[in-house]
PDB file of C-alpha atoms and ligand atoms in Angstrom:
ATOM      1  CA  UNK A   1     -85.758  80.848  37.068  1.00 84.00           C
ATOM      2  CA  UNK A   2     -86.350  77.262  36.590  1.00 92.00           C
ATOM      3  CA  UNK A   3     -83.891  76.381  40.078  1.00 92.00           C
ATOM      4  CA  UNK A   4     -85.863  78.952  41.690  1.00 92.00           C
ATOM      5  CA  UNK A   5     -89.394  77.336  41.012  1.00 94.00           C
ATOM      6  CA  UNK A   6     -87.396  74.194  41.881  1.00 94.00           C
ATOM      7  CA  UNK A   7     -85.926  75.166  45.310  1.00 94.00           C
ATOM      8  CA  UNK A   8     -89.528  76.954  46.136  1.00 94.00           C
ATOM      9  CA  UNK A   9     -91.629  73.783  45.625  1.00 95.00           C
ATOM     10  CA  UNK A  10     -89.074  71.549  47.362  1.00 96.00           C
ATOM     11  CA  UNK A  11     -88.995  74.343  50.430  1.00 95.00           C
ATOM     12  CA  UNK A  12     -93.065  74.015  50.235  1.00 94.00           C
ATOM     13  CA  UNK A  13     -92.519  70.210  50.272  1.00 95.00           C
ATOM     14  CA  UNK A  14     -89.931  70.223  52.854  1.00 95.00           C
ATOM     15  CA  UNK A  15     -87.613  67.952  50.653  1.00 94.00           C
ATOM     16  CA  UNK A  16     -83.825  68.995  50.463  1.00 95.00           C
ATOM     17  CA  UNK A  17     -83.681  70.516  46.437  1.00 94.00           C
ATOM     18  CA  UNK A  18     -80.054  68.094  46.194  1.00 95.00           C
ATOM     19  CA  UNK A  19     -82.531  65.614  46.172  1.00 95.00           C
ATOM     20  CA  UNK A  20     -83.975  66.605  43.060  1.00 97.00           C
ATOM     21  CA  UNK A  21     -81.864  66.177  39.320  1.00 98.00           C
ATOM     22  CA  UNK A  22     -82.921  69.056  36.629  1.00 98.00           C
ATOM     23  CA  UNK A  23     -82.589  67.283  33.429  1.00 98.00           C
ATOM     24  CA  UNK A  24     -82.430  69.768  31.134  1.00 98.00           C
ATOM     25  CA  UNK A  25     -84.535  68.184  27.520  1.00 98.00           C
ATOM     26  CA  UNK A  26     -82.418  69.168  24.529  1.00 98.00           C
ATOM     27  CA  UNK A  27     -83.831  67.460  21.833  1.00 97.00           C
ATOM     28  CA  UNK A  28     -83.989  69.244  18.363  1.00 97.00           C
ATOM     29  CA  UNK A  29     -82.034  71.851  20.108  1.00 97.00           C
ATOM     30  CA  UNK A  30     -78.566  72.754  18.272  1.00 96.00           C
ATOM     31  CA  UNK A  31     -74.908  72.363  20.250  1.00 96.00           C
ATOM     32  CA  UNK A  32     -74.275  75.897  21.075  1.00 96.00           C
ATOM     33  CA  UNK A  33     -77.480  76.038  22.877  1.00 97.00           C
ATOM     34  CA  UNK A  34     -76.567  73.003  24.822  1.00 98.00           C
ATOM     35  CA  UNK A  35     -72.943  74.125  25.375  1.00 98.00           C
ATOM     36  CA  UNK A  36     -74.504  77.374  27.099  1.00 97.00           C
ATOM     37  CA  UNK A  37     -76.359  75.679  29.707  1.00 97.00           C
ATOM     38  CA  UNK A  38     -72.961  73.049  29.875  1.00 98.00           C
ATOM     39  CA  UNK A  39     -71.020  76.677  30.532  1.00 97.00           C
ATOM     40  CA  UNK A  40     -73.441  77.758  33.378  1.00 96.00           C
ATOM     41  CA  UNK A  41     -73.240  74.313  35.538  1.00 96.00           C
ATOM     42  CA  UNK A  42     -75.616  72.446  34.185  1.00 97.00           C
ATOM     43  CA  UNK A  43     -74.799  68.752  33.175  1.00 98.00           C
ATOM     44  CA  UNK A  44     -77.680  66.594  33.199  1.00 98.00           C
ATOM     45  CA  UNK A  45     -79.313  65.857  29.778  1.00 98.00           C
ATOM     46  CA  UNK A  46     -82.145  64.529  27.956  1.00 98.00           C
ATOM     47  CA  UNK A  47     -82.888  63.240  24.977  1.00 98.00           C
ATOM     48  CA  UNK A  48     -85.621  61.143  23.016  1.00 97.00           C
ATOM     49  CA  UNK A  49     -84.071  59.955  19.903  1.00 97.00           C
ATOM     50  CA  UNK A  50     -81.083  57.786  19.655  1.00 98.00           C
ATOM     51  CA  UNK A  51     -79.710  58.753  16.349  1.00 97.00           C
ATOM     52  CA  UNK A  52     -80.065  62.601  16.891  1.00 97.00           C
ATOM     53  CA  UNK A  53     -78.432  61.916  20.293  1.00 98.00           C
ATOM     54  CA  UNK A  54     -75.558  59.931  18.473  1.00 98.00           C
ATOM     55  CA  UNK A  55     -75.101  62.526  16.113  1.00 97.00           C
ATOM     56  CA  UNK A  56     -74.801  65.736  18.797  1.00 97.00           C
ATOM     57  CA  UNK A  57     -73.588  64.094  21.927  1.00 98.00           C
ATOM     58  CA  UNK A  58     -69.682  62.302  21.024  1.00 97.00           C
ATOM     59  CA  UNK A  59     -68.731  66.174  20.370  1.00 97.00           C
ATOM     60  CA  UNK A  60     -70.270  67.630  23.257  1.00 98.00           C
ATOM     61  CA  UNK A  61     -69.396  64.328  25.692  1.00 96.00           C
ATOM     62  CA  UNK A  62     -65.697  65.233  24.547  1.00 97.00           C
ATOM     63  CA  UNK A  63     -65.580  68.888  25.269  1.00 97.00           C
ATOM     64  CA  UNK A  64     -67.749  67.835  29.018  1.00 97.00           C
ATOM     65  CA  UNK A  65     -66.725  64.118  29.621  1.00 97.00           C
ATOM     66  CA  UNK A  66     -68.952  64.806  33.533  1.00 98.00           C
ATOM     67  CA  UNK A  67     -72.414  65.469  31.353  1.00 98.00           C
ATOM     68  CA  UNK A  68     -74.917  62.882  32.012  1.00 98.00           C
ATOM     69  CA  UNK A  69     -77.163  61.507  28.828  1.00 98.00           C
ATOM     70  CA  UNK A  70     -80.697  60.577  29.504  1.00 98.00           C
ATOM     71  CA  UNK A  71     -82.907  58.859  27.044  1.00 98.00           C
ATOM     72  CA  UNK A  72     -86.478  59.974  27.676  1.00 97.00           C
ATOM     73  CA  UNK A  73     -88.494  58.746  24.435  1.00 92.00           C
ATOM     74  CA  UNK A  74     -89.274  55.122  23.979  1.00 93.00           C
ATOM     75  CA  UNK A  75     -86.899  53.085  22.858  1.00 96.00           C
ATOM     76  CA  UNK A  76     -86.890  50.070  19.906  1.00 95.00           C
ATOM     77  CA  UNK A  77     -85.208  47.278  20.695  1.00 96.00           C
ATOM     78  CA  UNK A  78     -83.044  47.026  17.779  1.00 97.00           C
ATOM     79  CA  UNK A  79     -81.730  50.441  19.514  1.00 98.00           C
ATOM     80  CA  UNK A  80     -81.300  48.827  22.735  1.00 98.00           C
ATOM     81  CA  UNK A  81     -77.279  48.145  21.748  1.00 98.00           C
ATOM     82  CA  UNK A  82     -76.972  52.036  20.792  1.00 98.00           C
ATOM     83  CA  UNK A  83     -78.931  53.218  23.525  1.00 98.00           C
ATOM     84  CA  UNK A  84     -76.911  51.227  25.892  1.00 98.00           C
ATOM     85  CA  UNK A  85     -73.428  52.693  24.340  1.00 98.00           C
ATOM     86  CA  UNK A  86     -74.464  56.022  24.768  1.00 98.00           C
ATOM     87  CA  UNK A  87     -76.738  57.191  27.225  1.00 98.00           C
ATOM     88  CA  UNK A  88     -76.378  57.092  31.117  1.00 98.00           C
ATOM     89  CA  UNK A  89     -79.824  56.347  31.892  1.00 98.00           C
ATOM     90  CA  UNK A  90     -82.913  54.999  30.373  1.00 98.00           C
ATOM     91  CA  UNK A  91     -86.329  55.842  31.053  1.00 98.00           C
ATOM     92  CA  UNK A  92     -88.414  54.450  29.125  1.00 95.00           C
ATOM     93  CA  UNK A  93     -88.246  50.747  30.004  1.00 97.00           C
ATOM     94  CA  UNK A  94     -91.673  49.577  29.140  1.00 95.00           C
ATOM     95  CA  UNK A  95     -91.801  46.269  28.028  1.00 94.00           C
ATOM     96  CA  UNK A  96     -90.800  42.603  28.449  1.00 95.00           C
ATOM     97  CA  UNK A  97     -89.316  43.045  24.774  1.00 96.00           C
ATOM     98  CA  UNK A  98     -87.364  45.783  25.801  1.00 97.00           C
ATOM     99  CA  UNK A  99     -86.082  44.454  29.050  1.00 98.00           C
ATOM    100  CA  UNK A 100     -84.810  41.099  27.019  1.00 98.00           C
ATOM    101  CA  UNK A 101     -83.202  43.680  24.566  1.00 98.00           C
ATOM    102  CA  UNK A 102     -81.485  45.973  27.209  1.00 98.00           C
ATOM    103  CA  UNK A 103     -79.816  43.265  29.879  1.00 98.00           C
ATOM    104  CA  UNK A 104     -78.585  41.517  26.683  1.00 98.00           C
ATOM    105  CA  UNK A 105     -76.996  44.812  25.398  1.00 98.00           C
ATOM    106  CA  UNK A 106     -75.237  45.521  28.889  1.00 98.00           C
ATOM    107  CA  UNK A 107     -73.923  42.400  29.659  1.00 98.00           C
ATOM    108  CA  UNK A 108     -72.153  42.532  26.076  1.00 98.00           C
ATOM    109  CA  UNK A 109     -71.047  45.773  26.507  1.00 98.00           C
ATOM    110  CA  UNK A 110     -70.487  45.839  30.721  1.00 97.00           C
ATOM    111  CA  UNK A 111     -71.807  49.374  30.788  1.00 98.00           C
ATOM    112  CA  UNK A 112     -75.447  49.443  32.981  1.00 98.00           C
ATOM    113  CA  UNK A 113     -77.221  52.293  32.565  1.00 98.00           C
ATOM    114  CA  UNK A 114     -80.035  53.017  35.461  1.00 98.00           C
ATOM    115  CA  UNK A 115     -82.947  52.391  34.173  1.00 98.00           C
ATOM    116  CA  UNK A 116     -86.063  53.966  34.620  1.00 98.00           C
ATOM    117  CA  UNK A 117     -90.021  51.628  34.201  1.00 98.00           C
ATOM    118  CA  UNK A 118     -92.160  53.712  32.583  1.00 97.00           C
ATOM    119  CA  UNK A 119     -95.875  53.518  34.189  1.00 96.00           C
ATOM    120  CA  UNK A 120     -98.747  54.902  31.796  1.00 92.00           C
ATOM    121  CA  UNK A 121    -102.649  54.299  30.613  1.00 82.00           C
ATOM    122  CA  UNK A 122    -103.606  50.826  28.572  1.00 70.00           C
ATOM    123  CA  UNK A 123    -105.495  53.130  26.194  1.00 64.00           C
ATOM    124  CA  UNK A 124    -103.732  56.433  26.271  1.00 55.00           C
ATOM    125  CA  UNK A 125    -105.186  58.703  23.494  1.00 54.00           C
ATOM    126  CA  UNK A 126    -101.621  60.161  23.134  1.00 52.00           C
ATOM    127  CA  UNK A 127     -99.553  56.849  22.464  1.00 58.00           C
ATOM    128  CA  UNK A 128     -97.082  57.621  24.674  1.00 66.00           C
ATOM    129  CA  UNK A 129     -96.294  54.451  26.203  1.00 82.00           C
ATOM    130  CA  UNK A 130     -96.177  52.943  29.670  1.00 92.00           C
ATOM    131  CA  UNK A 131     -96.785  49.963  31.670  1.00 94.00           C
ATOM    132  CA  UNK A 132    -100.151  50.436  32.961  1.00 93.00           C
ATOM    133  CA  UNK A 133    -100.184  50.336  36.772  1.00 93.00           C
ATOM    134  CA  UNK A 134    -101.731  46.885  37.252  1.00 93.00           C
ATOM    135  CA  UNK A 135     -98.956  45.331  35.178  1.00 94.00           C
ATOM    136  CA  UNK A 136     -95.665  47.053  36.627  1.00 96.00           C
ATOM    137  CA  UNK A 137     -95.065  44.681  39.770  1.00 97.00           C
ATOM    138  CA  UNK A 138     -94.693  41.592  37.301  1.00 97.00           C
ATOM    139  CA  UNK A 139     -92.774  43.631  34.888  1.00 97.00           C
ATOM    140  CA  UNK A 140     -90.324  44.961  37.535  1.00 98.00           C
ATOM    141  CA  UNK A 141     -90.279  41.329  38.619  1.00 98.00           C
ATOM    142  CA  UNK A 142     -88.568  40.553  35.131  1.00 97.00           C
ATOM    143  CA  UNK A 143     -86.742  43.083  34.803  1.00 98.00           C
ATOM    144  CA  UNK A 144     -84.986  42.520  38.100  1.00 96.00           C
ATOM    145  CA  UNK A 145     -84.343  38.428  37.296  1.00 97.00           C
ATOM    146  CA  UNK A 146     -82.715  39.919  34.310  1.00 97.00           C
ATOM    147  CA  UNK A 147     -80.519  42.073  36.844  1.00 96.00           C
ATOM    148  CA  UNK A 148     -81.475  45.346  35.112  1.00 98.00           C
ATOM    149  CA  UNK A 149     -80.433  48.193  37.430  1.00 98.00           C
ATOM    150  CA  UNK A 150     -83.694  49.773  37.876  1.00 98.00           C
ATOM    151  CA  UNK A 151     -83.966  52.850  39.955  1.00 98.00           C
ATOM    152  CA  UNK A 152     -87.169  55.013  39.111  1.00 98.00           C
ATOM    153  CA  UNK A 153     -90.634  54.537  37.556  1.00 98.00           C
ATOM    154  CA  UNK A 154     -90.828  57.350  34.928  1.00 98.00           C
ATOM    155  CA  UNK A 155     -93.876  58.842  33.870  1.00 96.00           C
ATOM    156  CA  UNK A 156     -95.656  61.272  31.367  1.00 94.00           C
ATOM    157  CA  UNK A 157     -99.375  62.455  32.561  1.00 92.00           C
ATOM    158  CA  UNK A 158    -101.674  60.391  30.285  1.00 86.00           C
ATOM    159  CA  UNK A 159    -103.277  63.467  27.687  1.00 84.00           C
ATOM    160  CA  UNK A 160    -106.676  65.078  29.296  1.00 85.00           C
ATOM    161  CA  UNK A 161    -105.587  63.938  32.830  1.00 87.00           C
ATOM    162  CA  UNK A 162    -105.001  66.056  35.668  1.00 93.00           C
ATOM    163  CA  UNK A 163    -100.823  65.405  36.344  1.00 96.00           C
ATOM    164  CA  UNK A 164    -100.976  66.083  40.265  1.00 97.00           C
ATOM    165  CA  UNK A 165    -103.597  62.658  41.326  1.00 96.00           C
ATOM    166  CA  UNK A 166    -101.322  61.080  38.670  1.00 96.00           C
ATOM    167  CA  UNK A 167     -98.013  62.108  40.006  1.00 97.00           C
ATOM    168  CA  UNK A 168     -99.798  61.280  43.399  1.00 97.00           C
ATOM    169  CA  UNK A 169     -99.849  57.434  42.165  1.00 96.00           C
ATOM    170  CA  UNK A 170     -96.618  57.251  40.771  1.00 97.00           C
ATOM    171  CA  UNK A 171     -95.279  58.140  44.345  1.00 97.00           C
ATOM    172  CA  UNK A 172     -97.381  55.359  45.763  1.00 97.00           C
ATOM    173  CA  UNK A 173     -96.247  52.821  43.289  1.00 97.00           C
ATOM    174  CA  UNK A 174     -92.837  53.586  43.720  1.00 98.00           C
ATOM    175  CA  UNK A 175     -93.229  53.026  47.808  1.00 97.00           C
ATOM    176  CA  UNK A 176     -95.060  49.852  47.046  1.00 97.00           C
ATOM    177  CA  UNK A 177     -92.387  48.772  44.922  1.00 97.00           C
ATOM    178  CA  UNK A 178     -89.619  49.646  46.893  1.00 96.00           C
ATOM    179  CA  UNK A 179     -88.328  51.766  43.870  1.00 97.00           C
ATOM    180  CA  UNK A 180     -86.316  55.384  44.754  1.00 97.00           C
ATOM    181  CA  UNK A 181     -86.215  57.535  42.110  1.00 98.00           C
ATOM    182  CA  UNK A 182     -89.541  59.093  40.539  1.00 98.00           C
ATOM    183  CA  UNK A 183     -88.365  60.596  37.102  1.00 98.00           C
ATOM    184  CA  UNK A 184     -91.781  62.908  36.850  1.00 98.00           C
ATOM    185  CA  UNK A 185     -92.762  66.433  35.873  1.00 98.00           C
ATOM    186  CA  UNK A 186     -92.192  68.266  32.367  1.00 97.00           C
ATOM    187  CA  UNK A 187     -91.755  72.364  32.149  1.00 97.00           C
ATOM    188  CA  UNK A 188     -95.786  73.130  32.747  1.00 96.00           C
ATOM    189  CA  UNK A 189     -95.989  70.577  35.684  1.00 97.00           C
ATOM    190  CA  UNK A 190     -92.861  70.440  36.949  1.00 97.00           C
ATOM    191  CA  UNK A 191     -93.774  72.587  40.352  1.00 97.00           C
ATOM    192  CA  UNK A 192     -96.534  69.868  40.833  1.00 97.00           C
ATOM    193  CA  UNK A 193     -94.078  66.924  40.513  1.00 98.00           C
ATOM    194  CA  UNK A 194     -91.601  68.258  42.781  1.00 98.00           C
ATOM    195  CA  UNK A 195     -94.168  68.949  45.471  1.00 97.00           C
ATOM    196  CA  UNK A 196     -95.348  64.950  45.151  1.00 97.00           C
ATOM    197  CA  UNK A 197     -91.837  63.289  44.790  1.00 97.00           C
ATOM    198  CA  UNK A 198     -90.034  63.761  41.765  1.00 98.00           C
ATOM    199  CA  UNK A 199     -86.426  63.154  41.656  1.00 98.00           C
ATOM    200  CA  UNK A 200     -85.695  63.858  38.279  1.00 98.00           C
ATOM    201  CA  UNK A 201     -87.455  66.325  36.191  1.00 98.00           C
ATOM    202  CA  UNK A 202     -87.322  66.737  32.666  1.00 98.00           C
ATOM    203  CA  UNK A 203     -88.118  70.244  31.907  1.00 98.00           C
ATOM    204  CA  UNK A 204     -86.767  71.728  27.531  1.00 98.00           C
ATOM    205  CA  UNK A 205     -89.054  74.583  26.663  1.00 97.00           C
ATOM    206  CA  UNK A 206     -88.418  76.535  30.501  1.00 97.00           C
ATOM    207  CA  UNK A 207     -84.739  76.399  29.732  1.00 96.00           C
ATOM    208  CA  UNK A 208     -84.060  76.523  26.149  1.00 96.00           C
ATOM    209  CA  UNK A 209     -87.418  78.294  24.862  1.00 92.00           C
ATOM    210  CA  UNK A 210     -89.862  77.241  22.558  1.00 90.00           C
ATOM    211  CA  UNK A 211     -88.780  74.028  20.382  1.00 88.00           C
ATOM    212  CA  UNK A 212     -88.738  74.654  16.378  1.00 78.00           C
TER     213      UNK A 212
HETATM  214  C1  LIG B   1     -89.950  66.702  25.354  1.00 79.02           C
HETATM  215  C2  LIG B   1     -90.077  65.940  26.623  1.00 79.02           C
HETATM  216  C3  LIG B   1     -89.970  66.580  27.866  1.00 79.02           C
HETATM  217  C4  LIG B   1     -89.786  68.068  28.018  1.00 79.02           C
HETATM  218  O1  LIG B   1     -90.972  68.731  27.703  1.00 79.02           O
HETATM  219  P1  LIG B   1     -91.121  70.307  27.919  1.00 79.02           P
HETATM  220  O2  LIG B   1     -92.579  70.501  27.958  1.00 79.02           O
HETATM  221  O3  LIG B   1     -90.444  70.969  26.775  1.00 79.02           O
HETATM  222  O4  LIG B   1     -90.475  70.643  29.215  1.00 79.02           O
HETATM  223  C5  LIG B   1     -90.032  65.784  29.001  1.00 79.02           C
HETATM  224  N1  LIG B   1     -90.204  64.447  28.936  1.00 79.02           N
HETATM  225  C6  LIG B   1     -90.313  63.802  27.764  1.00 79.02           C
HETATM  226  C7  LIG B   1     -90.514  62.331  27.762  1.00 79.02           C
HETATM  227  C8  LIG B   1     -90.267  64.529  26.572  1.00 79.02           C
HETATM  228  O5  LIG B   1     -90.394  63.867  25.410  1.00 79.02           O
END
């Protein structure tokens, strides 16, 4: 169902759907749950804590070594080590902190994860972190110096905003910044996101149901 909304907004868009990564959002969700959408094809996966990731992914990574782990949640930098060890991309870079934190971790441990900038409000109501847009060149500025391999901006529509003007911007930022990827659109918006640009969707409750 989801691949279908996928493949109909991207037809609508005309954008080629291989252009477009379904990461499929499996936190809280238990291992068989995951290992059924592994079974069907599926291998792209998110998730927004590192220690529930480090306790449910070496198991899984063994039994499907071509998965791909996604960190979507924000990201402390005393995790930045852990984060770095485990996951194959970040997206939640949002912060000078956090950009020390993360080119330190990979040149220690020579694996680079692609990194996603996360772009949101100053004064969010929801807290859920972001550059705001004024402030992303200079911090993409830094985090390039610090030869971080950025690919995307990432984004989460600020609470009480309409996502499709906002997904809109994110496009334009990511042109303006010569930046590819768009990591953009969540299982109620996800239609919206492909039609403006998103690359990589992050969609849990379409695929695995309602979260407990
Ligand atoms: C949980 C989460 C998602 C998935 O949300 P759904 O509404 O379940 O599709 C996407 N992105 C982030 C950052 C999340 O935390």
């Amino acid at each position: 169902m989801v691949c279908r909304h996928i493949a109909l907004a991207a037809k609508e868009a005309k954008r080629c759907v291989n252009d477009i990564r379904l990461i499929a959002i499996s936190k809280t969700q238990a291992a068989p749950a995951i290992s059924a959408l592994l079974a069907v094809g599926q291998r792209d996966f998110g998730e927004n804590r590192v220690q529930e990731s480090q306790r449910k992914w070496p198991a899984l990574r063994e039994a499907w070594p071509d998965a791909r782990l996604h960190l979507v949640g924000q990201l402390q930098s005393n995790k930045a080590a852990d984060a770095v060890a485990l996951f194959d991309a970040i997206h939640a870079v949002d912060r000078l902190s956090l950009v020390g934190a993360l080119a330190r971790a990979m040149d220690k441990s020579g694996r680079r994860p692609d990194c996603f900038v996360q772009v949101g409000m100053i004064q969010d109501e929801g807290q859920r972190g972001g550059v705001a847009a004024t402030d992303l060149p200079a911090l993409l500025a830094e985090a390039r110096a610090a030869a971080l391999p950025v690919v995307g901006l990432m984004t989460v529509p600020p609470v009480g905003l309409e996502p499709a003007p906002w997904f809109a911007l994110l496009t334009k930022l990511a042109d303006d910044n010569g930046i590819g990827r768009l990591s953009m659109g969540m299982s109620g918006d996800y239609q919206t996101a492909v039609r403006l640009g998103a690359t990589d969707i992050r969609v849990g409750t379409a695929l695995f149901g309602q979260r407990i």
